[in-house]
mmCIF file of C-alpha atoms in Angstrom:
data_model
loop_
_atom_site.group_PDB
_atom_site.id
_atom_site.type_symbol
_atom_site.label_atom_id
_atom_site.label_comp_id
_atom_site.label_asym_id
_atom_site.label_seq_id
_atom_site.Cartn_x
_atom_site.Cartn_y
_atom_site.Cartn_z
ATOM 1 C CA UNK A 580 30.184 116.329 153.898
ATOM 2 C CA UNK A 581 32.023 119.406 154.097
ATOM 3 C CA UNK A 582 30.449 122.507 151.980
ATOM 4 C CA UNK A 583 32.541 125.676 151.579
ATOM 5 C CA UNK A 584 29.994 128.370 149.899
ATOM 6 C CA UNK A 585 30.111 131.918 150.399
ATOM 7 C CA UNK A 586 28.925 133.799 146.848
ATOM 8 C CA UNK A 587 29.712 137.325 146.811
ATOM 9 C CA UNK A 588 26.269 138.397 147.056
ATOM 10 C CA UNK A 589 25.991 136.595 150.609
ATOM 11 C CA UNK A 590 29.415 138.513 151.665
ATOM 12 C CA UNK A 591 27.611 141.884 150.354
ATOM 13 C CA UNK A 592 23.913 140.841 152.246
ATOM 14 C CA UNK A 593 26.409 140.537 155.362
ATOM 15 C CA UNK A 594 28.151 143.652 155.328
ATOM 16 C CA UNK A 595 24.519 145.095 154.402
ATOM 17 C CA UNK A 596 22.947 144.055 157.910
ATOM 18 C CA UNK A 597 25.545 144.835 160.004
ATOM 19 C CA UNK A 598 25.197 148.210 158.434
ATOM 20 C CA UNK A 599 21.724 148.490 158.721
ATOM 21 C CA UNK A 600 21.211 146.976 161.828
ATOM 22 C CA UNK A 601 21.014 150.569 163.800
ATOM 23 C CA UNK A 602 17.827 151.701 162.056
ATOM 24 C CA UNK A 603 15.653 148.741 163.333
ATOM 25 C CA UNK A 604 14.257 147.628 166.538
ATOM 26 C CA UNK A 605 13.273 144.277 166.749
ATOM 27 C CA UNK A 606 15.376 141.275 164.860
ATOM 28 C CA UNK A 607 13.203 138.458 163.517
ATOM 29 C CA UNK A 608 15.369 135.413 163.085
ATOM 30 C CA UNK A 609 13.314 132.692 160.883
ATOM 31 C CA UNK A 610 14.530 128.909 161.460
ATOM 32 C CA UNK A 611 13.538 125.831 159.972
ATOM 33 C CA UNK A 612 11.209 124.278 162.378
ATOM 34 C CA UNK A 613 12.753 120.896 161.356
ATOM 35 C CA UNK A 614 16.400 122.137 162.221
ATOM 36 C CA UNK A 615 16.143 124.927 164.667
ATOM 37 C CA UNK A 616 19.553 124.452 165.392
ATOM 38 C CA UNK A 617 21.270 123.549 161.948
ATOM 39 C CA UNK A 618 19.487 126.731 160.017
ATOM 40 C CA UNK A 619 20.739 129.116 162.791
ATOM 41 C CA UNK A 620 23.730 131.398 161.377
ATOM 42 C CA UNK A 621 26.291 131.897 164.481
ATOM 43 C CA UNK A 622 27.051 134.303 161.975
ATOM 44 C CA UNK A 623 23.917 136.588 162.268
ATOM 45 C CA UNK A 624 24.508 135.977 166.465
ATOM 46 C CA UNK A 625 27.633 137.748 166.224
ATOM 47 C CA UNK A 626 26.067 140.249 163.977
ATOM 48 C CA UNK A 627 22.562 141.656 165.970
ATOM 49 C CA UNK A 628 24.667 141.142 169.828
ATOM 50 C CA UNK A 629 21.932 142.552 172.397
ATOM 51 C CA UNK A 630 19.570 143.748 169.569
ATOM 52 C CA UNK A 631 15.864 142.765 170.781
ATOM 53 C CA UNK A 632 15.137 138.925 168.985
ATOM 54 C CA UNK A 633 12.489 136.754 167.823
ATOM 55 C CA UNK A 634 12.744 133.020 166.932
ATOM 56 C CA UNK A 635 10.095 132.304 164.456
ATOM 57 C CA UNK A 636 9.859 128.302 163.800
ATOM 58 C CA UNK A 637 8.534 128.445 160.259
ATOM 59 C CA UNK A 638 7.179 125.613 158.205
ATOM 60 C CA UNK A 639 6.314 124.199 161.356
ATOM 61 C CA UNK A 640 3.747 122.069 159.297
ATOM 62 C CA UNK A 641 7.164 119.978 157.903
ATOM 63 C CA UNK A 642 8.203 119.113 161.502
ATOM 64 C CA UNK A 643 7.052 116.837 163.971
ATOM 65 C CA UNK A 644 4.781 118.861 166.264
ATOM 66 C CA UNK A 645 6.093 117.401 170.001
ATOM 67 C CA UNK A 646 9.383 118.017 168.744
ATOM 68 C CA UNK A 647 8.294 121.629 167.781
ATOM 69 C CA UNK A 648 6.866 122.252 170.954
ATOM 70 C CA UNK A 649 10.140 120.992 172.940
ATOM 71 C CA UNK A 650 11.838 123.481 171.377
ATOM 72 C CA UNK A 651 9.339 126.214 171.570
ATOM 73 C CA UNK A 652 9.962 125.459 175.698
ATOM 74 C CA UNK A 653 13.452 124.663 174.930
ATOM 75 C CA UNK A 654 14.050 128.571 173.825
ATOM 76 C CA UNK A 655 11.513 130.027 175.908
ATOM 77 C CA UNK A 656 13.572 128.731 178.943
ATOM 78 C CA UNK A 657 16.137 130.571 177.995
ATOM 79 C CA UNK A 658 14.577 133.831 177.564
ATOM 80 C CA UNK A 659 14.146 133.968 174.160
ATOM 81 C CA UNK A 660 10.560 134.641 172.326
ATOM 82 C CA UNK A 661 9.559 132.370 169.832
ATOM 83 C CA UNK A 662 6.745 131.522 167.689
ATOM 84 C CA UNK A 663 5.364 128.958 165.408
ATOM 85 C CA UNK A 664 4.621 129.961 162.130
ATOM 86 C CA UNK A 665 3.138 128.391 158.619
ATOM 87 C CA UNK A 666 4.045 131.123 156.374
ATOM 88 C CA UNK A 667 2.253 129.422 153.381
ATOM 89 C CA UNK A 668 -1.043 129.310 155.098
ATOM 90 C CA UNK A 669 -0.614 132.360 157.591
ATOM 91 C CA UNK A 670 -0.779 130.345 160.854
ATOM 92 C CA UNK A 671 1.031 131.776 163.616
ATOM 93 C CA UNK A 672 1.177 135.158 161.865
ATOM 94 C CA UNK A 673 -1.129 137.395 164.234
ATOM 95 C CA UNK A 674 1.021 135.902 167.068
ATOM 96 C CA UNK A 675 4.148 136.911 165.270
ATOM 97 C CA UNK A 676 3.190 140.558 164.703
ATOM 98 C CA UNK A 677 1.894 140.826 168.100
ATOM 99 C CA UNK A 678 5.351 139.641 169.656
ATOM 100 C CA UNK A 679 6.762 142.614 167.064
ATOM 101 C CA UNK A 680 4.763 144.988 168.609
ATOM 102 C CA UNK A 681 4.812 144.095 171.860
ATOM 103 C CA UNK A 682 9.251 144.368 171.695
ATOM 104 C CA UNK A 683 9.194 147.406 169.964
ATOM 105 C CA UNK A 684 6.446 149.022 171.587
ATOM 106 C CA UNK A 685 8.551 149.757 174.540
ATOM 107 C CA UNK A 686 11.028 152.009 172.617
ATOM 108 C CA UNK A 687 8.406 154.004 170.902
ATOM 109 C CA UNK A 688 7.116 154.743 173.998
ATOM 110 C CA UNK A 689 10.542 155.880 175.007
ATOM 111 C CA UNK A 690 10.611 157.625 171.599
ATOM 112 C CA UNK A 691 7.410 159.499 172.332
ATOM 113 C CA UNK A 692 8.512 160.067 175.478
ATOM 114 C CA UNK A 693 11.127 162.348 173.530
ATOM 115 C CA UNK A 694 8.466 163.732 171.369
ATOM 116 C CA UNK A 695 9.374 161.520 168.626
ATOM 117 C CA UNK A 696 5.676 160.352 167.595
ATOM 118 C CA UNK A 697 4.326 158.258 164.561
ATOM 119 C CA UNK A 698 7.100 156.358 163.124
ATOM 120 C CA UNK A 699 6.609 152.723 162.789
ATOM 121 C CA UNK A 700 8.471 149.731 164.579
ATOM 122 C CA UNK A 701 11.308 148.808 162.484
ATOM 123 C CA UNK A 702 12.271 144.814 162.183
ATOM 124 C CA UNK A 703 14.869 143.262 159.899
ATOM 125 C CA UNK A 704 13.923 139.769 158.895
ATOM 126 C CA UNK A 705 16.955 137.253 159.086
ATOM 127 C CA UNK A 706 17.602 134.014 157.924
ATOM 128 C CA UNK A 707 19.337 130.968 156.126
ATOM 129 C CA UNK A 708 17.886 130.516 152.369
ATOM 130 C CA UNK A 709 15.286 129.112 151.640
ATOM 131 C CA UNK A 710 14.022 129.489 155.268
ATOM 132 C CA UNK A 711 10.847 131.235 153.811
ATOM 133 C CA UNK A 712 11.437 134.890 154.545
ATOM 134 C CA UNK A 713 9.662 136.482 150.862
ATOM 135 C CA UNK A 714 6.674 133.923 151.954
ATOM 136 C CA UNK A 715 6.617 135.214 155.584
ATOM 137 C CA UNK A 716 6.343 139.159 154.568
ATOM 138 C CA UNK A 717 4.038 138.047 151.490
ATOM 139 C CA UNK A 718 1.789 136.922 153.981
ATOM 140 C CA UNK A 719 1.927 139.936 156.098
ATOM 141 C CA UNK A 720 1.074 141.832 153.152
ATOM 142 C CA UNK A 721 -1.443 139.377 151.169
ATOM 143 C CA UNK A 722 0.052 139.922 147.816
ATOM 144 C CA UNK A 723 2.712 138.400 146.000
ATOM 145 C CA UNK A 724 4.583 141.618 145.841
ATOM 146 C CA UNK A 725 7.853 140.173 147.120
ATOM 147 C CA UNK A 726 9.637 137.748 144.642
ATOM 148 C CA UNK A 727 9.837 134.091 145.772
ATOM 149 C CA UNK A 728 10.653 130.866 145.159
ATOM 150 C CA UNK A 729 11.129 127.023 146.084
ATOM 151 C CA UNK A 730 15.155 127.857 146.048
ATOM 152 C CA UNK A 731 18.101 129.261 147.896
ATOM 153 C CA UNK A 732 19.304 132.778 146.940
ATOM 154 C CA UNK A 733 16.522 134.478 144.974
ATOM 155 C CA UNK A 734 15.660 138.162 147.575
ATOM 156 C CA UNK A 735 19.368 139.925 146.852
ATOM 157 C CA UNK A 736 18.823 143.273 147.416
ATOM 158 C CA UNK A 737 17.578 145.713 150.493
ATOM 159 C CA UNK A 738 13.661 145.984 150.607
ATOM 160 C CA UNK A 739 11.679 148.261 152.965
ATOM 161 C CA UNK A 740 8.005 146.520 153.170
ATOM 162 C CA UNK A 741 5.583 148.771 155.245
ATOM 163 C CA UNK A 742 3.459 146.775 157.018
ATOM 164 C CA UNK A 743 -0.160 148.958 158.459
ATOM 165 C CA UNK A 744 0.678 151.669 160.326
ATOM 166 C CA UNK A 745 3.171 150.391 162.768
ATOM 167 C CA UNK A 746 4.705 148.179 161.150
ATOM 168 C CA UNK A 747 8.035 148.031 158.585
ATOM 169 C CA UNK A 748 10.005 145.395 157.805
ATOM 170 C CA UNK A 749 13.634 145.359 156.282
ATOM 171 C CA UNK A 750 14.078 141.948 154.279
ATOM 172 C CA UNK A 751 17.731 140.742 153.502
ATOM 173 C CA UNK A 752 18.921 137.766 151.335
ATOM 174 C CA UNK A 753 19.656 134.624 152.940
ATOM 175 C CA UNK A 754 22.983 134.328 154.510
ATOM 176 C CA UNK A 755 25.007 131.546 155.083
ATOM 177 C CA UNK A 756 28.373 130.550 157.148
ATOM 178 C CA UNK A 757 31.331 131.020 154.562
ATOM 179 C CA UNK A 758 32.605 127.335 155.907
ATOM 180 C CA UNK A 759 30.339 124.377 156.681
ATOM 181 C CA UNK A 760 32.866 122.412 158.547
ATOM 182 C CA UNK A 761 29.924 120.030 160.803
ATOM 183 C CA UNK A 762 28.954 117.540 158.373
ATOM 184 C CA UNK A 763 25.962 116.954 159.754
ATOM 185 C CA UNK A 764 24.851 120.739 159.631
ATOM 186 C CA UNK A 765 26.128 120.409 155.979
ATOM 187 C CA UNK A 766 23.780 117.327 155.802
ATOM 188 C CA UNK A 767 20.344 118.780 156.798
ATOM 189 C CA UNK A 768 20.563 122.185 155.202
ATOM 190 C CA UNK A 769 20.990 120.459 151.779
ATOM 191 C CA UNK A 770 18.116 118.109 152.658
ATOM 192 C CA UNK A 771 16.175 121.116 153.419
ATOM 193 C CA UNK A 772 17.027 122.785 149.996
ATOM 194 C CA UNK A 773 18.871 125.883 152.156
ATOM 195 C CA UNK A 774 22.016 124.930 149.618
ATOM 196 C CA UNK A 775 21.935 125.143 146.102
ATOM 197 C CA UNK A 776 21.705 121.328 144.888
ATOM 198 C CA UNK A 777 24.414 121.281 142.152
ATOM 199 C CA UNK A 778 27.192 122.668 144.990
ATOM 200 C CA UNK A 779 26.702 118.922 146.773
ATOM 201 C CA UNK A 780 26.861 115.291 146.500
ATOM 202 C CA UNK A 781 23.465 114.381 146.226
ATOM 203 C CA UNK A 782 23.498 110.366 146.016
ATOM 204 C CA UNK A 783 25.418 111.109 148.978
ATOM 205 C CA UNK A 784 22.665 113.331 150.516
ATOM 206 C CA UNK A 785 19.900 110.876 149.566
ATOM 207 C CA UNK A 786 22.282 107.690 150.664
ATOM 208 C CA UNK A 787 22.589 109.274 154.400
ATOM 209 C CA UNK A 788 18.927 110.267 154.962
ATOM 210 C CA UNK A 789 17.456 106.990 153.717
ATOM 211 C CA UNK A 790 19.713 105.569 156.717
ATOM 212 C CA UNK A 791 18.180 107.982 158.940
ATOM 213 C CA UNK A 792 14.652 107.200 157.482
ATOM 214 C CA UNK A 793 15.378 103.352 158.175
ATOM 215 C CA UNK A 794 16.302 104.034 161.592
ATOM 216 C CA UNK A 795 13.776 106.398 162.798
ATOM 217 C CA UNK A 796 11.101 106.017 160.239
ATOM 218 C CA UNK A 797 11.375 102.894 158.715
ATOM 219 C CA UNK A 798 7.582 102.760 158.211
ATOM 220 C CA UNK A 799 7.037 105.840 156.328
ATOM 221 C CA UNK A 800 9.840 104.344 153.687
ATOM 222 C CA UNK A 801 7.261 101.458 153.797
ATOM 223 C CA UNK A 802 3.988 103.431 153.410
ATOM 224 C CA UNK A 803 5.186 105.769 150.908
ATOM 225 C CA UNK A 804 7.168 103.205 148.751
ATOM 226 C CA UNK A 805 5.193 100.467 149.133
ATOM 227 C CA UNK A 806 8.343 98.317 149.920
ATOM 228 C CA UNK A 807 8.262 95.045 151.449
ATOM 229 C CA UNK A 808 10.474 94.036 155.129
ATOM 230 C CA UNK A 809 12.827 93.417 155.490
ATOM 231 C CA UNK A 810 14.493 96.621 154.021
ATOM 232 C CA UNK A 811 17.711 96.368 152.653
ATOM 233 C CA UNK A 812 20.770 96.686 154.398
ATOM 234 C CA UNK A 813 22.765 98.454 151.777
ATOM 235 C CA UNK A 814 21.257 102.130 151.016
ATOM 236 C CA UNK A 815 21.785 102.139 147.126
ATOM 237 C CA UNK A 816 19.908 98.538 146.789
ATOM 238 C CA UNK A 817 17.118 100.398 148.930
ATOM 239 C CA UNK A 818 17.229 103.918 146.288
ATOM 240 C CA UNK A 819 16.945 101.683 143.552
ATOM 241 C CA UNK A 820 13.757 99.688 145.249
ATOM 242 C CA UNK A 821 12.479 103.473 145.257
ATOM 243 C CA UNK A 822 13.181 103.872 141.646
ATOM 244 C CA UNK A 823 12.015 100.862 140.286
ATOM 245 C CA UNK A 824 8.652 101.582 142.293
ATOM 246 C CA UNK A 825 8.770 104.593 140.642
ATOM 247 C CA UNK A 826 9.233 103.624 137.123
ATOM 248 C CA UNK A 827 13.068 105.095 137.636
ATOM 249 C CA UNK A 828 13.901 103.233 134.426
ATOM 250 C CA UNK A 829 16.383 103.864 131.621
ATOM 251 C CA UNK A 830 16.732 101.951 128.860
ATOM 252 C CA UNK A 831 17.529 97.705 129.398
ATOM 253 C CA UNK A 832 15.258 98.338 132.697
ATOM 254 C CA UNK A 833 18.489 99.673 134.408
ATOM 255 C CA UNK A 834 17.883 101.921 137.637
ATOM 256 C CA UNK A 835 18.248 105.495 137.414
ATOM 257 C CA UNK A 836 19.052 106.094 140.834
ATOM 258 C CA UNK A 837 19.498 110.045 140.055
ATOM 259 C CA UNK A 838 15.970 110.030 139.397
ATOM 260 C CA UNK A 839 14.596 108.178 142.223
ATOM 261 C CA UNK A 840 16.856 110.233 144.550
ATOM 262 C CA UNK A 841 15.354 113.233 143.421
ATOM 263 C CA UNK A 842 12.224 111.724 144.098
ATOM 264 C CA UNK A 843 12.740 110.993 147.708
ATOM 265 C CA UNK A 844 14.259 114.600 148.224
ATOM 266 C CA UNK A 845 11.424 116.627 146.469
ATOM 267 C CA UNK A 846 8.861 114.316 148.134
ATOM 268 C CA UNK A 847 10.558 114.955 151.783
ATOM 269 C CA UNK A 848 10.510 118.519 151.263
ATOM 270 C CA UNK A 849 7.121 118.480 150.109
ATOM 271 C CA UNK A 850 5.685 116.918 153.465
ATOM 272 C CA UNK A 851 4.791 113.757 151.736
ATOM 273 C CA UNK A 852 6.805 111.176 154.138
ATOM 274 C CA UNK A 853 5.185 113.100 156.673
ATOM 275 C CA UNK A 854 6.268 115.707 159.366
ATOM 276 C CA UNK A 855 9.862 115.046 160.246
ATOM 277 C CA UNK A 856 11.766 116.889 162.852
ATOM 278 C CA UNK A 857 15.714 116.695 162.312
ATOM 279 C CA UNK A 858 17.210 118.417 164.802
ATOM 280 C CA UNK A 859 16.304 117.638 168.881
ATOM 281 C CA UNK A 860 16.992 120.197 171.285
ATOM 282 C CA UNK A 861 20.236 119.208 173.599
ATOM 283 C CA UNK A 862 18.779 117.439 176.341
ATOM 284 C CA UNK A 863 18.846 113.720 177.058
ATOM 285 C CA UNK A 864 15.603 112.624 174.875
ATOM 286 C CA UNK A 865 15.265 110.156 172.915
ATOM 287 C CA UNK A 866 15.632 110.672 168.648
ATOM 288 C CA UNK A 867 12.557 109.413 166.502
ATOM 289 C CA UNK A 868 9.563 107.598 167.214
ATOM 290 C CA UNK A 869 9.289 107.108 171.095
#
């Protein structure tokens, strides 16, 4: 599946944090803790160069936690910070703003040093949509006062978001590559709701992860479903087992298979097949159940 998407607001947020990357100190890069590698922008790489960084593994509670902890020594080896974070229930937040302070202390010390006392650590929050950025800094500041929601695009504009007294943080809209030419990326960050639903094929979409779900996971399809083995070979006689478990019915009892794959898509984001991990870091392990 190739996906060519680059809205004009995403070129603007782009130009915007290359311009405003000067006035902060520490880069926070949030990834999807199910596909570290597939919601990281090479894009925002090229952007921030030696800027200080911060992997933050959000929704870790969606991903398979030995998988999530490979990567979390998987990045670490390579000298990069990272954290785990649940930005819906806080966990992994104090760690987070400790690792802030901890980069960025060293420059305000340096600033000080100058005589330059008082002014906060600067960060600049990066990240794919959807990746949970307005839920992260809502969290920080225990109030809905950043608008959110359960879709790509919604934070457009610049916000400053003081955080205590050492704290600010610069949020910036979701930004993705303007060319998705790895069909796999394309694959996962439309699973993961990171692309707008009506820009892809989504019988496609469902068609390809129930094959991954029958080779890797074949017993959540039969816990959740309530299906019977053998599964079917064919993926569209399997979606329409799904639907007619679900009551995916139109008139005649004919399967509405756009119904029942919308099903299995909100219920996988939703956690309800269970923690899945999606991405493995590049080592010789093994994918799946081991």
């Amino acid at each position: 599946m190739e996906i060519q998407w680059f809205p004009g607001h995403m070129a603007k947020a782009h130009r915007m944090i290359k311009e405003h990357l000067k006035l902060v100190d520490v880069v926070i890069e949030l990834l999807d803790a199910r596909i570290p590698v597939s919601s990281a922008n090479p894009m925002i790489h090229e952007v921030i160069e030696n800027k200080p960084r911060i992997l933050v593994l959000n929704k870790e509670d969606l991903a398979e936690p030995e998988w999530t902890e490979r990567w979390v020594k998987y990045f670490t080896g390579r000298g990069l910070p990272v954290v785990k974070l649940n930005s819906a229930t806080g966990r992994g937040m104090r760690e987070l703003v400790g690792r802030v302070e901890a980069i960025g202390g060293d420059k305000m010390a340096r600033l000080a040093a100058k005589g330059i006392k008082g002014r906060a650590i600067r960060a600049m929050i990066l990240g794919i949509p959807n990746v949970g950025k307005s839920s992260l800094i809502n969290r920080l500041l225990g109030t809905a006062a950043v608008r959110t929601a359960d879709k790509p695009g919604v934070t457009r504009g610049k916000q400053w978001i003081r955080i205590g007294k050492t704290l600010e943080l610069l949020d910036t809209p979701g930004v993705l590559w303007p060319k998705l030419e790895d069909a796999d990326v394309a694959f996962k960050l439309a699973l993961t709701g990171a692309i707008n639903d009506d820009v892809y094929d989504l019988e496609k979409v469902i068609h390809q992860f129930l094959a991954w779900l029958k080779q890797y996971h074949s017993e959540r399809l039969l816990a959740r479903y309530q299906l019977s083995v053998p599964l079917p070979v064919d993926d569209g006689e399997l979606l329409g087992r799904i639907g007619a478990k679900r009551g995916c019915l139109r008139s005649g009892g004919i399967i509405d298979y756009e119904k029942a794959g919308k099903i299995v898509l909100q219920e996988f984001r939703a956690g309800k097949l269970g923690p899945i991990t999606l991405d493995y870091p590049p080592e010789p392990v093994n994918q799946g159940n081991e």
